[in-house]
Short mmCIF file of C-alpha atoms in Angstrom, two decimals:
data_model
loop_
_atom_site.label_atom_id
_atom_site.label_comp_id
_atom_site.label_asym_id
_atom_site.label_seq_id
_atom_site.Cartn_x
_atom_site.Cartn_y
_atom_site.Cartn_z
CA MET A 1 -3.16 -14.00 -39.48
CA GLN A 2 -3.61 -10.52 -38.04
CA ALA A 3 -1.10 -9.37 -35.47
CA SER A 4 -2.29 -8.90 -31.91
CA PRO A 5 -0.43 -7.41 -28.95
CA ALA A 6 -0.02 -10.89 -27.46
CA ASN A 7 2.29 -12.01 -30.26
CA CYS A 8 4.06 -8.73 -30.97
CA LYS A 9 7.08 -6.81 -29.82
CA LEU A 10 7.55 -3.06 -29.81
CA LEU A 11 10.20 -1.90 -32.24
CA ARG A 12 12.81 0.40 -30.70
CA ASN A 13 11.85 4.10 -30.80
CA SER A 14 8.67 3.57 -32.79
CA SER A 15 4.93 3.10 -32.45
CA VAL A 16 4.93 -0.10 -34.50
CA LEU A 17 4.09 -3.45 -32.93
CA GLN A 18 6.04 -6.02 -34.97
CA PRO A 19 4.66 -9.59 -35.18
CA LEU A 20 6.95 -12.18 -33.63
CA HIS A 21 5.67 -15.09 -35.70
CA GLY A 22 3.95 -15.73 -38.99
CA VAL A 23 4.78 -14.98 -42.56
CA GLY A 24 2.80 -12.15 -44.10
CA SER A 25 1.64 -10.75 -40.78
CA VAL A 26 0.90 -7.05 -40.87
CA PRO A 27 2.53 -4.92 -38.15
CA MET A 28 0.10 -2.87 -36.07
CA LYS A 29 0.75 0.78 -35.31
CA LEU A 30 -0.31 2.58 -32.18
CA GLN A 31 -2.24 5.72 -33.05
CA GLN A 32 -3.88 8.50 -31.13
CA GLY A 33 -7.60 7.83 -30.70
CA GLN A 34 -7.37 4.03 -30.82
CA VAL A 35 -9.60 2.18 -28.35
CA TRP A 36 -8.46 -1.14 -26.90
CA LYS A 37 -10.80 -3.53 -25.02
CA THR A 38 -9.16 -5.44 -22.18
CA SER A 39 -10.96 -8.02 -20.06
CA GLU A 40 -12.01 -5.35 -17.54
CA TYR A 41 -12.16 -1.97 -19.28
CA TYR A 42 -11.47 0.12 -22.38
CA LEU A 43 -8.26 2.08 -22.98
CA ARG A 44 -8.27 5.05 -25.39
CA ILE A 45 -4.97 6.58 -26.50
CA VAL A 46 -5.30 10.31 -25.81
CA HIS A 47 -1.76 11.42 -26.63
CA LEU A 48 1.07 9.43 -28.17
CA GLU A 49 4.72 10.43 -28.00
CA ARG A 50 7.94 8.69 -28.95
CA LEU A 51 8.41 6.95 -25.61
CA GLU A 52 5.21 7.78 -23.69
CA VAL A 53 1.48 7.16 -23.94
CA LYS A 54 -1.26 9.13 -22.25
CA TYR A 55 -4.46 7.12 -22.17
CA LYS A 56 -7.91 7.18 -20.64
CA GLN A 57 -9.27 4.12 -18.85
CA MET A 58 -13.05 3.77 -19.16
CA ALA A 59 -15.74 1.24 -18.25
CA ASP A 60 -17.80 2.28 -21.31
CA PRO A 61 -16.18 3.62 -24.49
CA GLY A 62 -19.18 5.84 -25.27
CA SER A 63 -19.08 7.72 -21.98
CA ARG A 64 -16.81 10.58 -21.06
CA ASP A 65 -16.22 9.12 -17.58
CA GLY A 66 -12.80 7.65 -16.93
CA THR A 67 -9.38 8.24 -15.46
CA HIS A 68 -6.32 9.55 -17.27
CA HIS A 69 -2.97 7.76 -17.02
CA HIS A 70 0.56 8.49 -18.26
CA VAL A 71 2.90 5.52 -18.85
CA SER A 72 5.85 4.49 -21.00
CA LYS A 73 5.07 2.99 -24.37
CA LYS A 74 6.52 -0.32 -23.20
CA GLU A 75 4.20 -0.39 -20.18
CA PHE A 76 1.20 0.47 -22.38
CA CYS A 77 2.04 -2.43 -24.69
CA ARG A 78 2.06 -4.70 -21.64
CA LEU A 79 -1.37 -3.36 -20.68
CA ILE A 80 -2.89 -4.13 -24.08
CA LYS A 81 -1.34 -7.60 -24.30
CA GLY A 82 -4.31 -9.85 -25.02
CA ALA A 83 -6.59 -6.84 -25.67
CA ALA A 84 -8.64 -6.31 -28.81
CA LEU A 85 -8.45 -3.19 -30.95
CA GLN A 86 -11.95 -1.79 -31.39
CA ALA A 87 -13.17 -0.66 -34.79
CA PRO A 88 -12.98 3.12 -35.18
CA ARG A 89 -16.32 4.84 -34.70
CA LYS A 90 -17.52 6.91 -37.62
CA SER A 91 -18.30 10.52 -36.71
CA ASN A 92 -21.90 10.28 -38.03
CA GLU A 93 -22.72 7.06 -36.12
CA PRO A 94 -24.90 7.59 -33.05
CA GLN A 95 -23.37 6.66 -29.70
CA GLU A 96 -24.81 3.54 -28.09
#
């Protein structure tokens, strides 16, 4: 079972989302450049600090249009609860 934000908790002072249940679950780590798909829009982590996340909210992950937001890491984890981490795009892949 892969960990998802819905069944994870944020470890104190880290970027690691620790699974709450399941043996052998792999913790997920927030990283700069990750793109998360929520039910309404995409969130891309622009800058990641110890306690803060700067992210860009976009309707389409391939476009440059979107709004920048600055929230605590805890609030960002609440935003991505139930969201899906998108596969990283390879630099030589054409944009859709």
